[in-house]
CSV table of C-alpha atoms in Angstrom, one decimal:
chain,number,residue,atom,x,y,z
A,889,UNK,CA,13.2,-3.8,-8.1
A,890,UNK,CA,11.4,-5.3,-10.6
A,891,UNK,CA,8.5,-6.9,-8.3
A,892,UNK,CA,7.6,-3.5,-7.3
A,893,UNK,CA,5.7,-3.4,-10.8
A,894,UNK,CA,6.5,0.3,-11.3
A,895,UNK,CA,5.1,0.4,-14.5
A,896,UNK,CA,1.6,-0.6,-13.2
A,897,UNK,CA,2.1,2.3,-10.4
A,898,UNK,CA,2.7,4.9,-13.2
A,899,UNK,CA,0.0,3.9,-15.4
A,900,UNK,CA,-2.4,4.2,-12.4
A,901,UNK,CA,-1.2,7.5,-11.8
A,902,UNK,CA,-1.1,8.4,-15.7
A,903,UNK,CA,-4.6,7.2,-15.6
A,904,UNK,CA,-6.2,9.0,-12.5
A,905,UNK,CA,-4.2,12.3,-13.6
A,906,UNK,CA,-2.1,11.9,-10.3
A,907,UNK,CA,1.5,12.7,-9.2
A,908,UNK,CA,3.6,9.4,-8.9
A,909,UNK,CA,5.7,9.3,-5.7
A,910,UNK,CA,8.0,6.7,-5.3
A,911,UNK,CA,9.1,7.0,-1.8
A,912,UNK,CA,11.7,3.3,-1.7
A,913,UNK,CA,15.3,3.1,-2.6
A,914,UNK,CA,16.3,1.6,-5.8
A,915,UNK,CA,17.6,-1.8,-5.5
A,916,UNK,CA,19.1,-5.2,-7.0
A,917,UNK,CA,20.4,-3.3,-10.1
A,918,UNK,CA,17.4,-1.7,-10.9
A,919,UNK,CA,17.9,1.5,-11.3
A,920,UNK,CA,19.0,2.0,-15.3
A,921,UNK,CA,15.2,0.3,-15.9
A,922,UNK,CA,13.7,2.4,-13.4
A,923,UNK,CA,15.0,5.6,-14.9
A,924,UNK,CA,14.0,4.8,-17.9
A,925,UNK,CA,10.6,3.9,-16.9
A,926,UNK,CA,10.6,7.7,-15.1
A,927,UNK,CA,11.9,9.4,-17.7
A,928,UNK,CA,9.0,8.0,-19.9
A,929,UNK,CA,6.3,8.7,-17.2
A,930,UNK,CA,3.3,11.2,-18.4
A,931,UNK,CA,3.0,12.3,-14.9
A,932,UNK,CA,4.7,14.4,-12.3
A,933,UNK,CA,7.1,11.8,-10.7
A,934,UNK,CA,8.8,12.5,-7.2
A,935,UNK,CA,11.7,10.6,-5.8
A,936,UNK,CA,12.0,9.9,-1.7
A,937,UNK,CA,10.4,12.4,0.6
A,938,UNK,CA,11.3,15.8,1.1
A,939,UNK,CA,13.9,16.5,4.1
A,940,UNK,CA,11.9,16.4,7.5
A,941,UNK,CA,9.1,14.3,6.2
A,942,UNK,CA,7.8,11.0,7.3
A,943,UNK,CA,5.9,8.1,6.1
A,944,UNK,CA,2.9,9.7,8.0
A,945,UNK,CA,3.4,12.7,6.2
A,946,UNK,CA,3.0,10.9,3.1
A,947,UNK,CA,-0.1,9.3,3.4
A,948,UNK,CA,-1.5,12.3,5.0
A,949,UNK,CA,-0.8,14.1,1.6
A,950,UNK,CA,-2.1,11.2,-0.4
A,951,UNK,CA,-5.5,10.4,-1.6
A,952,UNK,CA,-4.6,7.0,-2.7
A,953,UNK,CA,-2.0,4.4,-2.0
A,954,UNK,CA,-1.0,2.2,-5.0
A,955,UNK,CA,1.0,-1.0,-4.3
A,956,UNK,CA,1.3,-2.9,-7.4
A,957,UNK,CA,3.7,-5.4,-6.2
A,958,UNK,CA,3.6,-8.6,-7.7
A,959,UNK,CA,5.4,-10.2,-4.8
A,960,UNK,CA,5.7,-9.1,-1.1
A,961,UNK,CA,6.2,-11.0,2.0
A,962,UNK,CA,3.8,-9.2,4.0
A,963,UNK,CA,2.7,-5.7,2.1
A,964,UNK,CA,3.1,-3.4,5.5
A,965,UNK,CA,1.6,-0.3,3.0
A,966,UNK,CA,-1.7,-1.8,2.5
A,967,UNK,CA,-2.1,-1.7,6.3
A,968,UNK,CA,-0.4,1.2,7.0
A,969,UNK,CA,-2.8,3.0,3.9
A,970,UNK,CA,-5.8,1.5,6.0
A,971,UNK,CA,-4.7,2.9,9.0
A,972,UNK,CA,-4.4,6.3,7.5
A,973,UNK,CA,-8.0,5.8,5.7
A,974,UNK,CA,-6.4,5.7,2.2
A,975,UNK,CA,-7.9,4.5,-0.9
A,976,UNK,CA,-5.8,1.4,-2.0
A,977,UNK,CA,-4.9,-0.2,-5.3
A,978,UNK,CA,-3.5,-3.4,-4.6
A,979,UNK,CA,-1.4,-5.7,-6.9
A,980,UNK,CA,-2.3,-9.6,-7.2
A,981,UNK,CA,0.4,-10.9,-4.9
A,982,UNK,CA,0.0,-13.9,-2.6
A,983,UNK,CA,-0.1,-12.6,0.8
A,984,UNK,CA,-2.5,-9.8,-0.7
A,985,UNK,CA,-5.2,-12.6,-0.6
A,986,UNK,CA,-4.4,-13.0,3.5
A,987,UNK,CA,-5.0,-9.7,3.9
A,988,UNK,CA,-8.2,-9.9,2.0
A,989,UNK,CA,-9.5,-12.6,4.2
A,990,UNK,CA,-9.2,-10.5,7.3
A,991,UNK,CA,-11.6,-7.8,5.3
A,992,UNK,CA,-9.0,-5.5,4.2
A,993,UNK,CA,-10.9,-4.0,0.5
A,994,UNK,CA,-9.2,-2.4,-2.2
A,995,UNK,CA,-9.2,-1.5,-6.2
A,996,UNK,CA,-7.4,-3.5,-8.9
A,997,UNK,CA,-4.3,-2.0,-10.2
A,998,UNK,CA,-5.1,-3.3,-13.6
A,999,UNK,CA,-8.3,-1.5,-13.7
A,1000,UNK,CA,-8.1,2.3,-12.9
A,1001,UNK,CA,-11.7,3.0,-13.3
A,1002,UNK,CA,-12.9,2.0,-10.0
A,1003,UNK,CA,-10.2,4.3,-8.1
A,1004,UNK,CA,-11.0,7.6,-10.5
A,1005,UNK,CA,-14.6,6.6,-9.6
A,1006,UNK,CA,-13.9,6.5,-5.9
A,1007,UNK,CA,-11.6,9.5,-6.1
A,1008,UNK,CA,-14.0,11.4,-7.5
A,1009,UNK,CA,-17.1,10.4,-5.3
A,1010,UNK,CA,-15.3,8.7,-2.0
A,1011,UNK,CA,-17.0,6.6,0.3
A,1012,UNK,CA,-15.5,7.2,3.6
A,1013,UNK,CA,-17.3,3.5,4.8
A,1014,UNK,CA,-14.7,1.9,2.9
A,1015,UNK,CA,-11.9,3.9,4.4
A,1016,UNK,CA,-13.3,3.3,8.0
A,1017,UNK,CA,-13.8,-0.3,7.3
A,1018,UNK,CA,-10.5,-0.5,6.2
A,1019,UNK,CA,-9.2,1.3,9.1
A,1020,UNK,CA,-11.4,-0.7,11.6
A,1021,UNK,CA,-10.1,-4.0,10.1
A,1022,UNK,CA,-6.3,-2.6,10.4
A,1023,UNK,CA,-6.7,-1.5,14.2
A,1024,UNK,CA,-8.2,-5.2,14.7
A,1025,UNK,CA,-5.8,-7.3,13.4
A,1026,UNK,CA,-2.8,-5.6,12.8
A,1027,UNK,CA,-2.0,-2.6,15.2
A,1028,UNK,CA,0.5,-2.6,17.9
A,1029,UNK,CA,-2.0,-3.4,20.4
A,1030,UNK,CA,-3.5,-6.3,18.5
A,1031,UNK,CA,-0.2,-7.7,17.4
A,1032,UNK,CA,1.3,-7.7,21.1
A,1033,UNK,CA,-1.7,-9.2,22.2
A,1034,UNK,CA,-1.8,-12.3,19.5
A,1035,UNK,CA,1.8,-12.5,20.1
A,1036,UNK,CA,1.1,-12.7,24.2
A,1037,UNK,CA,-1.7,-15.4,23.1
A,1038,UNK,CA,0.8,-17.3,21.0
A,1039,UNK,CA,3.5,-17.6,23.6
A,1040,UNK,CA,1.0,-18.7,26.3
A,1041,UNK,CA,-0.5,-21.3,24.2
A,1042,UNK,CA,3.4,-22.6,23.4
A,1043,UNK,CA,3.5,-22.7,27.0
A,1044,UNK,CA,6.6,-20.2,27.2
A,1045,UNK,CA,4.8,-17.3,29.2
């Protein structure tokens, strides 16, 4: 769909010399526009995951995750990529600021140079930090504790 900002994702992949993997489905009549964008791309484009593979496999196979959305309710790929210790380039959608307030760090989607430099000379400390933040605030254990506290505070547990 348009809010996923496929053009920015393609531009990043082209700029850093990467393959572009589009794992999500086509939604809201975006098919014709998506086909036009993918046909014009100058990088290799892959659609969907091969049979038998999971998103965990996709994260394991990636060097970076680009999440250029302009609007999301949350943006689970930001947390998932952090848990998988993958570099991130994230769009400027409203909830991204909230995720950043927890301490997650990423590269801009509108400037490929910082991500290109990181990929050429990775800093594991950034990946470790993002993983630690994601585990502390967004892991299943953390969310279970937060929900239990909320229920206790509300008098429901």
